[in-house]
Coordinates of C-alpha atoms in Angstrom, one line a residue:
M1 CA 53.7 -9.5 -23.0
K2 CA 51.0 -8.3 -25.4
K3 CA 48.7 -11.1 -24.3
V4 CA 49.3 -10.2 -20.6
L5 CA 48.4 -6.5 -21.4
L6 CA 45.2 -7.5 -23.2
L7 CA 44.2 -9.7 -20.3
A8 CA 44.9 -6.9 -17.9
A9 CA 42.9 -4.5 -20.0
A10 CA 40.0 -6.9 -20.1
A11 CA 40.1 -7.3 -16.4
A12 CA 40.1 -3.6 -15.9
M13 CA 37.1 -3.2 -18.1
A14 CA 35.2 -5.9 -16.2
L15 CA 36.0 -4.1 -13.0
A16 CA 34.9 -0.8 -14.5
G17 CA 31.5 -2.1 -15.5
P18 CA 30.1 -2.4 -11.9
A19 CA 31.9 0.8 -10.9
V20 CA 30.1 2.8 -13.6
A21 CA 26.8 1.3 -12.3
Q22 CA 27.7 2.1 -8.7
D23 CA 28.4 5.7 -9.8
K24 CA 24.8 6.3 -10.6
K25 CA 22.8 8.5 -8.3
Q26 CA 20.1 6.6 -6.5
L27 CA 16.4 7.4 -6.5
V28 CA 15.5 5.4 -3.4
I29 CA 12.2 3.8 -2.7
V30 CA 11.7 2.5 0.9
V31 CA 8.6 0.4 1.5
K32 CA 7.1 -1.0 4.7
G33 CA 8.3 -4.5 4.1
L34 CA 9.7 -6.9 1.4
D35 CA 7.3 -9.7 2.5
N36 CA 4.3 -8.1 0.8
A37 CA 3.1 -8.7 -2.8
F38 CA 1.7 -5.1 -2.9
F39 CA 5.2 -3.7 -2.4
E40 CA 6.7 -6.1 -4.9
A41 CA 4.4 -4.6 -7.5
I42 CA 6.0 -1.2 -6.6
N43 CA 9.4 -2.8 -7.1
Q44 CA 8.4 -4.1 -10.6
G45 CA 7.4 -0.5 -11.5
C46 CA 10.7 0.7 -10.3
Q47 CA 12.6 -1.9 -12.3
K48 CA 10.6 -1.1 -15.4
W49 CA 11.7 2.5 -15.1
N50 CA 15.4 1.3 -14.8
G51 CA 14.9 -0.8 -17.9
E52 CA 13.6 2.1 -19.9
N53 CA 16.2 4.5 -18.8
P54 CA 19.6 2.6 -19.0
D55 CA 21.5 5.7 -19.9
S56 CA 20.2 7.9 -17.1
E57 CA 22.5 9.3 -14.5
Y58 CA 20.0 8.0 -12.0
E59 CA 18.8 4.5 -11.0
C60 CA 15.7 3.5 -9.0
F61 CA 16.8 1.6 -5.9
Y62 CA 14.1 -0.4 -4.0
T63 CA 14.5 -1.4 -0.4
G64 CA 12.8 -2.0 2.9
P65 CA 12.8 -4.2 6.0
A66 CA 12.3 -8.0 5.6
S67 CA 9.0 -7.8 7.5
T68 CA 6.2 -5.3 7.1
S69 CA 5.8 -5.3 10.9
D70 CA 9.3 -4.1 11.5
E71 CA 8.6 -0.4 11.9
A72 CA 12.0 0.3 13.6
G73 CA 13.7 -1.5 10.8
E74 CA 12.1 0.7 8.2
A75 CA 13.1 3.9 10.1
Q76 CA 16.7 2.7 10.3
I77 CA 16.8 2.0 6.6
V78 CA 15.4 5.5 5.9
A79 CA 18.1 7.0 8.2
D80 CA 20.8 5.0 6.4
M81 CA 19.6 6.0 2.9
L82 CA 19.4 9.7 3.9
A83 CA 23.0 9.5 5.1
K84 CA 24.2 7.7 2.0
P85 CA 26.1 10.1 -0.4
S86 CA 24.7 8.4 -3.5
T87 CA 21.1 9.0 -2.5
A88 CA 19.7 11.8 -4.8
A89 CA 16.1 11.6 -3.6
I90 CA 13.9 9.3 -1.5
A91 CA 10.3 8.1 -1.6
I92 CA 9.1 6.5 1.6
S93 CA 6.0 4.4 2.4
P94 CA 5.8 5.0 6.2
S95 CA 4.6 2.1 8.3
N96 CA 4.7 4.3 11.4
A97 CA 4.1 7.8 10.2
P98 CA 5.2 9.7 13.4
L99 CA 8.4 7.5 13.7
I100 CA 9.3 8.2 10.0
A101 CA 8.6 11.9 10.5
Q102 CA 11.0 12.0 13.4
T103 CA 13.6 10.1 11.5
I104 CA 13.4 12.7 8.7
R105 CA 13.7 15.6 11.2
N106 CA 16.7 14.0 12.8
A107 CA 18.4 13.5 9.4
N108 CA 17.6 17.1 8.3
P109 CA 18.1 16.1 4.6
T110 CA 19.0 18.5 1.8
I111 CA 17.8 16.1 -0.8
P112 CA 14.1 15.9 -1.9
V113 CA 11.9 13.6 0.3
M114 CA 8.5 12.4 -0.9
T115 CA 6.0 9.8 0.4
L116 CA 4.7 6.9 -1.6
D117 CA 1.6 4.7 -1.0
A118 CA 1.3 6.0 2.6
D119 CA 1.7 9.6 3.7
L120 CA 2.9 11.4 6.8
A121 CA 0.3 12.8 9.2
A122 CA -1.0 16.2 8.2
E123 CA 1.0 18.0 10.8
D124 CA 4.2 16.5 9.4
A125 CA 3.4 17.1 5.7
A126 CA 6.0 19.9 5.4
L127 CA 8.7 17.3 5.8
R128 CA 8.1 15.9 2.3
K129 CA 7.6 17.6 -1.1
T130 CA 4.7 15.5 -2.3
Y131 CA 2.7 12.3 -1.8
L132 CA 2.3 9.9 -4.7
G133 CA -0.2 7.1 -4.4
T134 CA -3.8 6.3 -3.6
D135 CA -6.4 8.8 -2.3
N136 CA -6.8 6.7 0.8
Y137 CA -9.8 8.5 2.2
L138 CA -11.6 8.0 -1.1
M139 CA -10.6 4.4 -1.1
G140 CA -12.2 3.8 2.3
E141 CA -15.2 5.8 1.3
R142 CA -15.7 3.6 -1.8
I143 CA -15.4 0.4 0.3
G144 CA -18.0 1.9 2.6
H145 CA -20.2 2.8 -0.3
Y146 CA -20.3 -0.9 -1.5
V147 CA -21.0 -2.1 2.0
K148 CA -23.8 0.4 2.6
T149 CA -25.4 -0.2 -0.8
A150 CA -25.4 -4.0 -0.1
A151 CA -26.8 -3.5 3.4
P152 CA -28.7 -0.2 3.6
D153 CA -30.3 -1.0 6.9
G154 CA -26.9 -1.3 8.6
G155 CA -25.9 -3.7 11.4
L156 CA -22.9 -4.9 13.3
V157 CA -19.6 -4.2 11.5
C158 CA -15.9 -4.9 12.1
T159 CA -13.0 -3.1 10.5
I160 CA -9.8 -5.0 9.8
M161 CA -6.7 -2.7 9.8
G162 CA -3.0 -3.0 9.6
N163 CA -0.4 -1.1 11.7
P164 CA -2.0 1.3 14.2
A165 CA 0.3 4.2 13.2
A166 CA -0.1 3.7 9.4
D167 CA -1.6 7.0 8.2
N168 CA -2.9 5.5 4.9
I169 CA -4.9 2.8 6.7
G170 CA -6.3 5.3 9.2
R171 CA -7.5 7.5 6.4
R172 CA -9.2 4.6 4.7
A173 CA -11.0 3.6 8.0
Q174 CA -12.2 7.2 8.4
G175 CA -13.6 7.2 4.8
F176 CA -15.2 3.9 5.5
R177 CA -16.9 5.1 8.7
D178 CA -18.0 8.4 7.1
A179 CA -19.6 6.5 4.2
L180 CA -21.5 4.1 6.4
S181 CA -22.7 6.7 8.9
G182 CA -23.3 9.7 6.6
Q183 CA -21.3 11.8 9.1
K184 CA -17.8 13.1 9.0
G185 CA -15.0 12.4 11.5
L186 CA -16.5 9.8 13.8
A187 CA -13.8 7.8 15.6
A188 CA -16.2 4.8 16.1
L189 CA -19.7 3.8 15.0
A190 CA -22.4 3.4 17.7
G191 CA -25.6 3.3 15.7
E192 CA -25.0 6.1 13.3
G193 CA -26.5 5.3 9.9
G194 CA -27.6 2.0 11.4
W195 CA -24.1 0.8 11.9
T196 CA -22.4 -0.3 15.2
E197 CA -18.8 -1.5 15.5
A198 CA -18.5 -5.0 17.0
P199 CA -16.7 -5.4 20.4
G200 CA -12.9 -5.8 19.8
C201 CA -13.1 -3.9 16.6
P202 CA -11.2 -2.4 14.8
V203 CA -8.7 -5.2 14.7
F204 CA -5.0 -4.4 13.9
T205 CA -3.2 -7.2 12.1
N206 CA 0.2 -5.5 11.4
D207 CA -0.3 -6.3 7.7
D208 CA -0.3 -10.1 8.5
G209 CA -2.7 -12.0 6.3
V210 CA -2.9 -15.1 8.4
K211 CA -3.4 -13.0 11.5
G212 CA -6.2 -11.2 9.7
V213 CA -8.0 -14.4 8.8
Q214 CA -7.7 -15.6 12.4
A215 CA -9.0 -12.3 13.7
M216 CA -12.1 -12.5 11.4
T217 CA -12.6 -16.1 12.5
D218 CA -12.6 -15.0 16.1
I219 CA -14.9 -12.0 15.5
L220 CA -17.4 -14.2 13.6
A221 CA -17.4 -16.7 16.5
A222 CA -18.0 -14.0 19.1
N223 CA -20.6 -12.1 17.0
P224 CA -22.9 -14.5 15.1
D225 CA -25.0 -11.5 14.2
L226 CA -22.2 -9.7 12.4
K227 CA -23.4 -8.1 9.2
A228 CA -20.2 -6.9 7.5
F229 CA -16.4 -6.7 7.4
G230 CA -14.5 -3.7 6.1
I231 CA -11.0 -4.8 5.3
M232 CA -8.8 -1.8 4.9
G233 CA -5.9 -3.7 3.3
G234 CA -6.1 -6.8 1.2
W235 CA -3.7 -8.8 3.4
P236 CA -6.0 -11.7 4.3
L237 CA -7.0 -12.2 0.7
F238 CA -3.7 -11.9 -1.1
M239 CA -1.3 -13.1 1.7
A240 CA -3.6 -16.0 3.0
P241 CA -5.9 -16.7 0.1
Q242 CA -6.7 -20.4 1.0
P243 CA -7.4 -19.7 4.7
Y244 CA -9.6 -16.8 3.6
R245 CA -11.5 -19.1 1.1
D246 CA -11.9 -21.8 3.8
L247 CA -13.4 -19.2 6.2
F248 CA -15.9 -17.6 3.8
R249 CA -16.9 -20.4 1.4
P250 CA -19.6 -21.6 3.9
L251 CA -21.0 -18.0 3.8
A252 CA -21.0 -17.8 0.0
D253 CA -24.8 -17.9 -0.3
R254 CA -25.1 -15.2 2.4
I255 CA -22.6 -13.1 0.6
A256 CA -24.4 -13.6 -2.8
S257 CA -27.7 -12.4 -1.2
N258 CA -26.1 -9.5 0.7
D259 CA -27.1 -11.1 3.9
F260 CA -23.4 -10.9 4.8
V261 CA -21.2 -8.2 3.3
I262 CA -17.4 -7.9 2.8
G263 CA -15.8 -4.8 1.3
A264 CA -12.0 -5.1 0.9
A265 CA -9.0 -3.1 -0.3
D266 CA -6.7 -4.0 -3.1
T267 CA -6.9 -6.1 -6.3
I268 CA -3.7 -8.1 -6.3
G269 CA -2.7 -11.7 -6.1
D270 CA -5.8 -14.0 -5.7
E271 CA -8.1 -11.1 -4.8
V272 CA -9.8 -10.7 -8.1
A273 CA -10.2 -14.5 -8.4
I274 CA -11.8 -14.5 -5.0
A275 CA -14.2 -11.8 -6.1
G276 CA -15.1 -14.0 -9.1
E277 CA -15.8 -16.8 -6.7
G278 CA -18.3 -14.7 -4.9
L279 CA -16.4 -14.6 -1.6
V280 CA -16.1 -10.8 -1.3
T281 CA -18.8 -8.3 -2.1
A282 CA -16.5 -5.7 -3.6
L283 CA -12.8 -4.8 -4.0
V284 CA -11.4 -1.3 -4.3
G285 CA -7.9 -1.6 -5.6
Q286 CA -4.8 0.6 -5.8
R287 CA -2.2 0.8 -8.6
P288 CA 1.1 -0.1 -6.9
F289 CA 3.0 -0.8 -10.2
E290 CA 2.1 2.7 -11.4
M291 CA 3.4 4.1 -8.1
G292 CA 6.7 2.4 -8.5
Y293 CA 7.0 3.4 -12.2
L294 CA 6.1 7.1 -11.6
A295 CA 8.2 7.6 -8.4
P296 CA 11.6 7.9 -10.2
S297 CA 10.5 10.5 -12.7
T298 CA 8.7 12.4 -9.9
M299 CA 11.9 12.4 -7.8
I300 CA 13.9 13.7 -10.8
S301 CA 11.4 16.5 -11.2
L302 CA 11.9 17.4 -7.5
I303 CA 15.7 17.3 -7.9
N304 CA 15.4 19.7 -10.8
G305 CA 13.2 22.1 -8.8
E306 CA 10.2 21.6 -11.1
N307 CA 6.7 22.2 -9.8
V308 CA 5.2 18.9 -8.7
P309 CA 1.6 18.7 -7.6
D310 CA 0.9 17.6 -4.0
P311 CA -0.7 15.1 -3.9
V312 CA -0.3 13.0 -7.0
F313 CA -3.1 10.4 -7.0
T314 CA -2.8 7.2 -9.0
G315 CA -6.5 6.2 -9.2
L316 CA -8.6 3.2 -8.1
D317 CA -9.9 0.0 -9.6
E318 CA -13.2 -1.3 -8.4
C319 CA -14.2 -4.9 -8.7
T320 CA -17.3 -7.0 -8.0
K321 CA -18.2 -10.6 -9.0
D322 CA -19.9 -9.2 -12.2
T323 CA -16.9 -7.0 -13.3
V324 CA -13.8 -9.2 -12.6
D325 CA -13.0 -9.4 -16.3
T326 CA -12.9 -5.7 -16.9
C327 CA -12.3 -4.0 -13.6
I328 CA -8.5 -3.7 -13.6
Q329 CA -6.8 -0.9 -15.4
K330 CA -4.7 -2.2 -18.3

């Protein structure tokens, strides 16, 4: 009988373990898609926070749709998480900013909502408490700075973008155009600062690296006089590194001499190696791990009613062929 009681007690303790974990309040991070190395770096930051705070009443919970192109799927996950009693706060990287804004309005949450990596449109900013992530306008401006410095006389340019309704990518593109043109707020370039956007540009790739490389292949074929690409997200480089290399290796000498210029976002995956190989003029990178690591403590501050700045920027890393050994924040 004593042995039976001991076994029963052990079984009860085993069952209680997961129950205790499940009782933790969740600090939810919803990203655009789980198929993207950038967002996996956010997850790693989230998990580091969990590892450093095992006794917290909160846990960082990372989720998102399987595909970055699944805007409706992300909105449904946001709705589900906002309806979940265990959700104490939520940080969202909106793929489709207007859709996520409407999802938040419909849910009318009482818990803190913040954005991460990508923000809501300015007119919807009151729906969230703060934005944590990259200064996306500055990022695009820095990419434009490198392109303009390399090719001061301008030329034909094509901008590679992600989802049409992604606010962060739109802000980068605006910063890029402003830097090239020397003017503010132009929706397209038609000779300003010497730069003209190629027919069919900008190209929207829905964060698909292979699609991005194919788009650049097509643009180059249709516009042999193209001077530059501005890639507002690093998808072609870190999601399709070999096709990217295959496309631009024949242009390596032109890139080295600034006869052809490529400015690109992000510094993850193979991107820095590609810069070292001389197949991109400059990279302007974000700090996704830091975003994921800082998000839980930021959400706890919001829960506690503390004053949190809006926005909270996580900085940039800038890489060229000559700085690849030192350009990434350690």
